Coordinates of C-alpha atoms in Angstrom, one line a residue:
M1 CA 0.0 0.0 0.0
E2 CA 2.8 2.4 0.9
Q3 CA 4.6 1.6 -2.4
L4 CA 1.4 2.4 -4.3
T5 CA 1.0 5.7 -2.5
T6 CA 4.6 6.7 -3.3
R7 CA 4.1 5.7 -6.9
C8 CA 0.9 7.6 -7.3
R9 CA 2.5 10.7 -5.7
T10 CA 5.5 10.5 -8.0
L11 CA 3.3 10.2 -11.1
A12 CA 1.1 13.1 -9.9
E13 CA 4.2 15.2 -9.6
K14 CA 5.3 14.3 -13.2
I15 CA 1.9 15.3 -14.5
Y16 CA 1.9 18.6 -12.6
T17 CA 5.5 19.4 -13.8
L18 CA 4.6 18.6 -17.4
D19 CA 1.6 20.9 -17.3
E20 CA 3.8 23.6 -15.7
N21 CA 6.5 23.2 -18.4
V22 CA 4.1 23.2 -21.3
Y23 CA 2.5 26.4 -19.9
K24 CA 5.9 28.1 -19.6
A25 CA 6.9 27.0 -23.1
L26 CA 3.7 28.5 -24.5
G27 CA 4.0 31.7 -22.6
S28 CA 0.8 33.4 -21.4
S29 CA -1.3 32.6 -24.5
L30 CA -3.1 29.7 -22.8
G31 CA -3.9 29.0 -19.1
R32 CA -2.8 26.1 -17.0
T33 CA -4.7 22.9 -17.3
L34 CA -4.3 22.1 -13.6
I35 CA -5.6 25.0 -11.6
G36 CA -5.1 25.5 -7.8
S37 CA -2.2 25.4 -5.3
R38 CA 0.5 22.8 -6.0
E39 CA -0.3 20.7 -2.9
K40 CA -4.1 20.8 -3.6
V41 CA -3.6 19.7 -7.2
L42 CA -1.1 17.0 -6.3
S43 CA -3.4 15.7 -3.6
L44 CA -6.4 15.4 -6.1
L45 CA -4.2 13.8 -8.7
E46 CA -2.8 11.3 -6.3
H47 CA -6.2 10.3 -5.0
E48 CA -7.6 9.9 -8.6
L49 CA -4.5 7.9 -9.7
S50 CA -4.9 5.5 -6.8
L51 CA -8.5 4.8 -7.9
R52 CA -8.6 5.2 -11.7
P53 CA -5.3 5.8 -13.4
Q54 CA -7.0 5.9 -16.7
G55 CA -10.3 7.5 -15.5
Q56 CA -12.0 10.3 -17.3
L57 CA -10.5 13.0 -15.0
I58 CA -6.9 11.9 -15.5
L59 CA -7.2 11.3 -19.2
S60 CA -9.0 14.6 -19.8
D61 CA -6.2 16.5 -18.1
M62 CA -3.6 14.6 -20.1
A63 CA -5.4 15.2 -23.3
L64 CA -5.5 18.9 -22.7
I65 CA -1.8 19.0 -21.8
G66 CA -0.9 17.0 -24.8
N67 CA -3.0 19.2 -27.1
M68 CA -1.2 22.3 -25.9
A69 CA 2.2 20.6 -26.2
R70 CA 1.6 19.8 -29.9
T71 CA 1.0 23.5 -30.6
L72 CA 4.5 24.5 -29.5
P73 CA 6.3 26.3 -32.4
D74 CA 9.8 25.2 -31.2
G75 CA 10.4 21.7 -32.5
A76 CA 13.0 20.8 -29.9
S77 CA 10.8 21.8 -27.0
R78 CA 7.8 20.2 -28.5
K79 CA 9.6 16.9 -29.0
Q80 CA 11.0 16.9 -25.4
L81 CA 7.7 17.6 -23.8
L82 CA 5.8 15.1 -25.9
T83 CA 8.3 12.5 -25.0
E84 CA 7.6 13.2 -21.3
Y85 CA 3.9 13.1 -22.1
N86 CA 4.2 9.7 -23.8
D87 CA 6.3 8.3 -20.9
I88 CA 3.5 9.4 -18.4
I89 CA 0.8 7.7 -20.6
V90 CA 2.8 4.5 -20.5
E91 CA 3.1 4.7 -16.7
L92 CA -0.7 5.3 -16.5
K93 CA -1.4 2.3 -18.5
A94 CA 0.9 0.1 -16.4
L95 CA -0.6 1.4 -13.2
E96 CA -4.1 0.7 -14.5
E97 CA -3.2 -2.9 -15.4
E98 CA -1.8 -3.5 -11.9
L99 CA -4.8 -2.0 -10.1
A100 CA -7.2 -3.8 -12.5
K101 CA -9.8 -1.2 -11.7
G102 CA -12.2 0.4 -14.2
D103 CA -11.8 -2.1 -17.0
I104 CA -15.3 -2.9 -18.2
S105 CA -14.3 -6.4 -19.4
D106 CA -16.0 -9.3 -17.7
Q107 CA -13.5 -12.2 -17.6
K108 CA -16.2 -14.8 -17.9
R109 CA -17.5 -13.2 -21.1
V110 CA -14.0 -12.7 -22.4
F111 CA -13.2 -16.3 -21.9
L112 CA -16.3 -17.4 -23.9
N113 CA -15.6 -14.9 -26.7
P114 CA -12.8 -16.4 -28.8
F115 CA -12.3 -13.1 -30.6
A116 CA -11.5 -11.0 -27.6
T117 CA -7.8 -10.3 -27.1
G118 CA -7.9 -11.6 -23.6
A119 CA -9.3 -15.0 -24.6
K120 CA -7.2 -18.0 -25.2
P121 CA -5.8 -18.4 -28.8
F122 CA -8.2 -19.7 -31.4
S123 CA -6.7 -23.2 -32.1
K124 CA -7.5 -25.8 -34.8
D125 CA -9.5 -27.7 -32.1
D126 CA -11.9 -24.7 -31.5
H127 CA -15.0 -24.3 -33.5
L128 CA -16.4 -21.0 -34.9
V129 CA -19.9 -20.6 -33.5
I130 CA -21.7 -17.4 -34.4
C131 CA -25.0 -16.8 -32.7
I132 CA -27.2 -14.2 -34.4
G133 CA -30.3 -12.6 -33.0
R134 CA -32.2 -10.1 -35.1
S135 CA -35.3 -8.0 -35.1
Y136 CA -37.8 -8.8 -37.7
G137 CA -37.2 -7.1 -41.1
S138 CA -33.6 -6.0 -40.3
G139 CA -32.1 -8.3 -42.8
G140 CA -30.4 -10.4 -40.1
T141 CA -31.4 -13.7 -41.7
E142 CA -29.9 -12.7 -45.0
I143 CA -26.7 -11.5 -43.3
G144 CA -26.3 -14.7 -41.3
F145 CA -26.9 -16.9 -44.3
Q146 CA -24.4 -15.0 -46.5
L147 CA -21.9 -15.0 -43.6
A148 CA -22.1 -18.8 -43.3
D149 CA -21.9 -19.2 -47.1
D150 CA -18.8 -17.0 -47.5
L151 CA -17.0 -18.7 -44.6
H152 CA -18.1 -22.1 -45.9
I153 CA -19.6 -23.2 -42.6
N154 CA -23.0 -24.5 -41.8
Y155 CA -26.1 -22.4 -41.2
Y156 CA -29.0 -23.4 -38.9
D157 CA -32.4 -22.1 -38.3
A158 CA -35.5 -24.2 -39.0
T159 CA -33.2 -27.1 -39.7
I160 CA -32.6 -27.4 -36.0
F161 CA -36.3 -27.6 -35.2
K162 CA -36.7 -30.4 -37.7
D163 CA -33.9 -32.4 -36.2
V164 CA -35.2 -31.8 -32.6
L165 CA -38.7 -32.8 -33.6
E166 CA -37.2 -36.1 -34.8
R167 CA -35.4 -36.5 -31.5
L168 CA -38.6 -36.0 -29.6
Q169 CA -40.1 -39.0 -31.3
A170 CA -43.5 -37.4 -31.3
K171 CA -46.5 -39.3 -32.5
R172 CA -46.6 -39.6 -36.2
E173 CA -50.0 -37.9 -36.4
A174 CA -48.7 -35.0 -34.5
T175 CA -45.7 -34.6 -36.7
E176 CA -47.9 -34.8 -39.8
K177 CA -50.4 -32.3 -38.4
H178 CA -47.8 -29.7 -37.4
D179 CA -45.0 -28.7 -39.7
I180 CA -42.0 -26.7 -38.5
A181 CA -43.6 -23.4 -39.1
E182 CA -46.7 -24.3 -37.1
T183 CA -44.6 -25.6 -34.2
L184 CA -42.6 -22.3 -34.1
H185 CA -45.8 -20.4 -34.2
E186 CA -47.1 -22.3 -31.2
M187 CA -43.9 -21.7 -29.3
R188 CA -44.0 -18.0 -30.0
H189 CA -47.5 -17.6 -28.9
A190 CA -47.5 -19.8 -25.8
H191 CA -49.0 -17.5 -23.1
G192 CA -49.6 -18.4 -19.5
L193 CA -50.6 -21.5 -17.5
K194 CA -53.8 -22.3 -19.6
L195 CA -51.9 -23.1 -22.8
F196 CA -49.0 -24.5 -20.7
T197 CA -51.3 -27.3 -19.4
A198 CA -53.3 -27.6 -22.6
N199 CA -50.1 -28.5 -24.5
F200 CA -49.1 -31.1 -21.9
N201 CA -47.8 -34.3 -23.4
R202 CA -46.0 -37.5 -22.4
F203 CA -42.5 -36.3 -23.1
H204 CA -40.9 -36.0 -19.6
G205 CA -44.2 -34.4 -18.4
L206 CA -43.4 -31.2 -20.3
P207 CA -45.5 -29.2 -22.8
T208 CA -44.4 -29.7 -26.4
A209 CA -42.8 -26.2 -26.6
D210 CA -40.7 -26.7 -23.5
A211 CA -39.7 -30.2 -24.4
L212 CA -38.7 -28.9 -27.9
F213 CA -36.7 -26.1 -26.4
F214 CA -34.7 -28.3 -24.0
N215 CA -33.9 -30.9 -26.7
Q216 CA -33.0 -28.1 -29.0
S217 CA -30.6 -26.7 -26.4
Q218 CA -28.9 -30.1 -26.1
Y219 CA -28.5 -30.4 -29.8
I220 CA -27.0 -26.9 -30.2
E221 CA -24.4 -27.8 -27.5
E222 CA -23.5 -31.0 -29.4
L223 CA -23.2 -29.1 -32.6
A224 CA -20.9 -26.4 -31.0
R225 CA -18.5 -29.1 -29.8
K226 CA -18.0 -30.7 -33.2
E227 CA -18.4 -28.2 -36.0
D228 CA -18.4 -24.5 -37.2
F229 CA -21.7 -22.9 -37.8
V230 CA -24.0 -19.8 -37.8
V231 CA -27.2 -20.2 -35.8
M232 CA -30.1 -17.8 -36.1
G233 CA -32.0 -17.0 -32.9
R234 CA -33.1 -20.0 -30.8
S235 CA -31.6 -18.3 -27.7
A236 CA -28.4 -20.0 -28.8
D237 CA -26.2 -17.3 -27.2
V238 CA -27.5 -18.0 -23.7
I239 CA -27.6 -21.8 -24.3
L240 CA -23.9 -21.8 -25.1
K241 CA -23.0 -19.3 -22.4
N242 CA -24.6 -21.5 -19.8
A243 CA -22.8 -24.5 -21.2
G244 CA -19.5 -22.6 -21.1
I245 CA -18.9 -23.0 -24.8
P246 CA -17.0 -20.2 -26.6
H247 CA -19.0 -18.4 -29.2
I248 CA -19.6 -14.9 -30.5
S249 CA -23.1 -13.4 -30.0
I250 CA -24.4 -10.7 -32.4
F251 CA -27.7 -8.8 -32.5
I252 CA -28.8 -7.2 -35.7
T253 CA -31.5 -4.5 -35.8
A254 CA -32.6 -1.4 -37.6
P255 CA -34.9 1.5 -36.9
F256 CA -38.6 0.7 -36.9
E257 CA -39.3 2.9 -39.9
S258 CA -36.5 1.3 -42.0
R259 CA -37.8 -2.2 -41.2
V260 CA -41.4 -1.3 -42.1
K261 CA -40.3 0.2 -45.4
R262 CA -38.3 -3.0 -46.2
L263 CA -41.3 -5.2 -45.4
M264 CA -43.6 -3.0 -47.6
E265 CA -41.2 -3.4 -50.5
M266 CA -40.6 -7.1 -50.1
H267 CA -44.1 -8.2 -49.5
E268 CA -46.1 -5.4 -51.1
L269 CA -47.8 -4.5 -47.9
S270 CA -49.3 -1.2 -46.8
F271 CA -47.6 0.7 -44.0
K272 CA -50.3 -0.4 -41.5
E273 CA -50.0 -4.1 -42.5
A274 CA -46.2 -4.0 -42.4
A275 CA -46.1 -2.2 -39.0
K276 CA -48.6 -4.7 -37.5
L277 CA -46.6 -7.7 -38.8
L278 CA -43.3 -6.3 -37.5
K279 CA -44.7 -5.5 -34.0
R280 CA -46.3 -9.0 -33.8
E281 CA -43.0 -10.8 -34.7
D282 CA -40.8 -8.6 -32.5
K283 CA -43.2 -9.3 -29.6
A284 CA -43.1 -13.0 -30.3
H285 CA -39.3 -13.0 -30.3
E286 CA -39.2 -11.0 -27.1
H287 CA -41.6 -13.4 -25.4
F288 CA -39.7 -16.5 -26.5
Y289 CA -36.3 -15.1 -25.5
H290 CA -37.4 -13.9 -22.1
R291 CA -39.4 -17.1 -21.3
Y292 CA -36.4 -19.3 -21.8
T293 CA -33.5 -17.1 -20.7
G294 CA -34.9 -14.6 -18.3
F295 CA -33.2 -11.8 -20.2
K296 CA -34.5 -8.9 -22.3
W297 CA -34.4 -9.7 -26.0
G298 CA -32.4 -7.2 -28.0
S299 CA -30.7 -5.6 -25.0
A300 CA -27.2 -4.7 -26.1
V301 CA -25.6 -5.7 -22.8
H302 CA -26.3 -9.4 -23.6
Y303 CA -24.4 -9.4 -26.9
D304 CA -20.8 -9.1 -28.0
L305 CA -21.6 -7.0 -31.0
C306 CA -24.7 -5.1 -32.0
I307 CA -25.2 -3.8 -35.6
N308 CA -27.6 -1.3 -37.0
S309 CA -28.1 -2.8 -40.5
A310 CA -29.7 0.4 -41.7
S311 CA -26.3 2.1 -41.3
Y312 CA -24.4 -0.5 -43.5
G313 CA -26.9 -2.5 -45.5
I314 CA -26.9 -6.3 -45.7
H315 CA -23.7 -6.6 -47.7
E316 CA -21.6 -4.3 -45.6
S317 CA -23.0 -5.6 -42.3
E318 CA -21.7 -9.0 -43.2
E319 CA -18.3 -7.5 -44.1
L320 CA -18.2 -5.7 -40.8
I321 CA -18.7 -9.1 -38.9
I322 CA -16.0 -10.7 -41.0
R323 CA -13.5 -7.9 -40.3
V324 CA -14.2 -8.2 -36.5
I325 CA -13.6 -11.9 -36.3
K326 CA -11.0 -12.4 -39.1
A327 CA -7.9 -11.6 -37.0
R328 CA -8.4 -14.5 -34.6
L329 CA -9.9 -17.2 -36.8
R330 CA -8.2 -20.5 -37.4
E331 CA -5.8 -20.4 -40.3
D332 CA -8.2 -22.3 -42.7
L333 CA -11.1 -20.0 -41.9
Q334 CA -8.9 -16.9 -42.0
A335 CA -7.7 -17.8 -45.5
L336 CA -11.4 -18.1 -46.6
A337 CA -12.1 -14.7 -45.0
T338 CA -9.1 -13.1 -46.7
R339 CA -10.0 -14.5 -50.1
H340 CA -13.6 -13.3 -49.6
Q341 CA -12.4 -9.9 -48.7
E342 CA -10.1 -9.7 -51.7
F343 CA -12.9 -10.8 -53.9
V344 CA -15.2 -8.1 -52.5
E345 CA -12.6 -5.4 -52.9
K346 CA -12.0 -6.4 -56.6
A347 CA -15.8 -6.5 -57.2
D348 CA -16.2 -3.0 -55.6
A349 CA -13.3 -1.7 -57.7
K350 CA -14.9 -3.0 -60.9
L351 CA -18.2 -1.5 -59.9
L352 CA -16.6 1.9 -59.3
A353 CA -14.8 1.7 -62.6
R354 CA -18.0 0.9 -64.4
R355 CA -19.8 3.8 -62.8
A356 CA -17.0 6.1 -63.7
E357 CA -17.2 4.9 -67.3
Q358 CA -21.0 5.4 -67.3
A359 CA -20.5 8.9 -65.9
A360 CA -18.0 9.8 -68.6
D361 CA -20.4 8.5 -71.3
G362 CA -23.2 10.6 -69.8
I363 CA -25.3 7.5 -68.9

């Protein structure tokens, strides 16, 4: 503790001295960053350094001092003072790491995210599992499918439901009566105890929807341990988190108006019809996710990456995801991602060249 106090005091004095020297080098054109008596300023700096070496207060002061130092007309003085500035920044970072305070990272989440710097290296034995949640009409399904296709990995959505239905060994007549879409519809609209008991069947004493979900969860875990894939929805992010299986979770959404417009164009709906459909589907997703996870669907704090597809479009949203994960992929997947990126860059270059030619021809 005594060593930390001494270290914080010494660093506070360095910051104070740097501010003083920058002020003197500039003359009276700008005021001091650190205002007050020397002892008062040092005491405040020392206290803040002991708590948050890279907190907003310290970093704001350093930024102002650095900005002023960069305006010095004399090259030699500027270089000397900026060297001192950089040395202090290095010390601040080292002190922050030792104190380990203020870092927003959750080590449990970092461990489960194979693309975080603090996670273990992504080896040939690890599998790339990308869980994508999306609001209805945001293009998330298309983004997920294209991502899986470009990375040459499997894509799962309704396929999982079909496989799980087979695992349930439900009665043949029930299987024939309800196809995958109807089962999903029932799951999404299961409200309260009345329907809970009405759907009661012989599978472990659980309603069809719940039995389906628990078997689906087991199947997703099995898949994650043996192959690479993209999975859409199904609360897969929480399922894998609870199982302690590394994955990356992504949520794709867009403003309500943008999604309504897209639905109107795709399905030739009126604004009222599209808005009603969108609200109904979003509510269904929200109910399903909360029922089986206890979390709020679409809340950014539950995902590793959130994307507003209206800001990028379907194509560039997929490219953004690839850029995020590319650096830590296995060599085989990294090569695929690199080739895909090169292909996209060439295609974009050709498109720009074609547009330039058309512009030159007055088309």
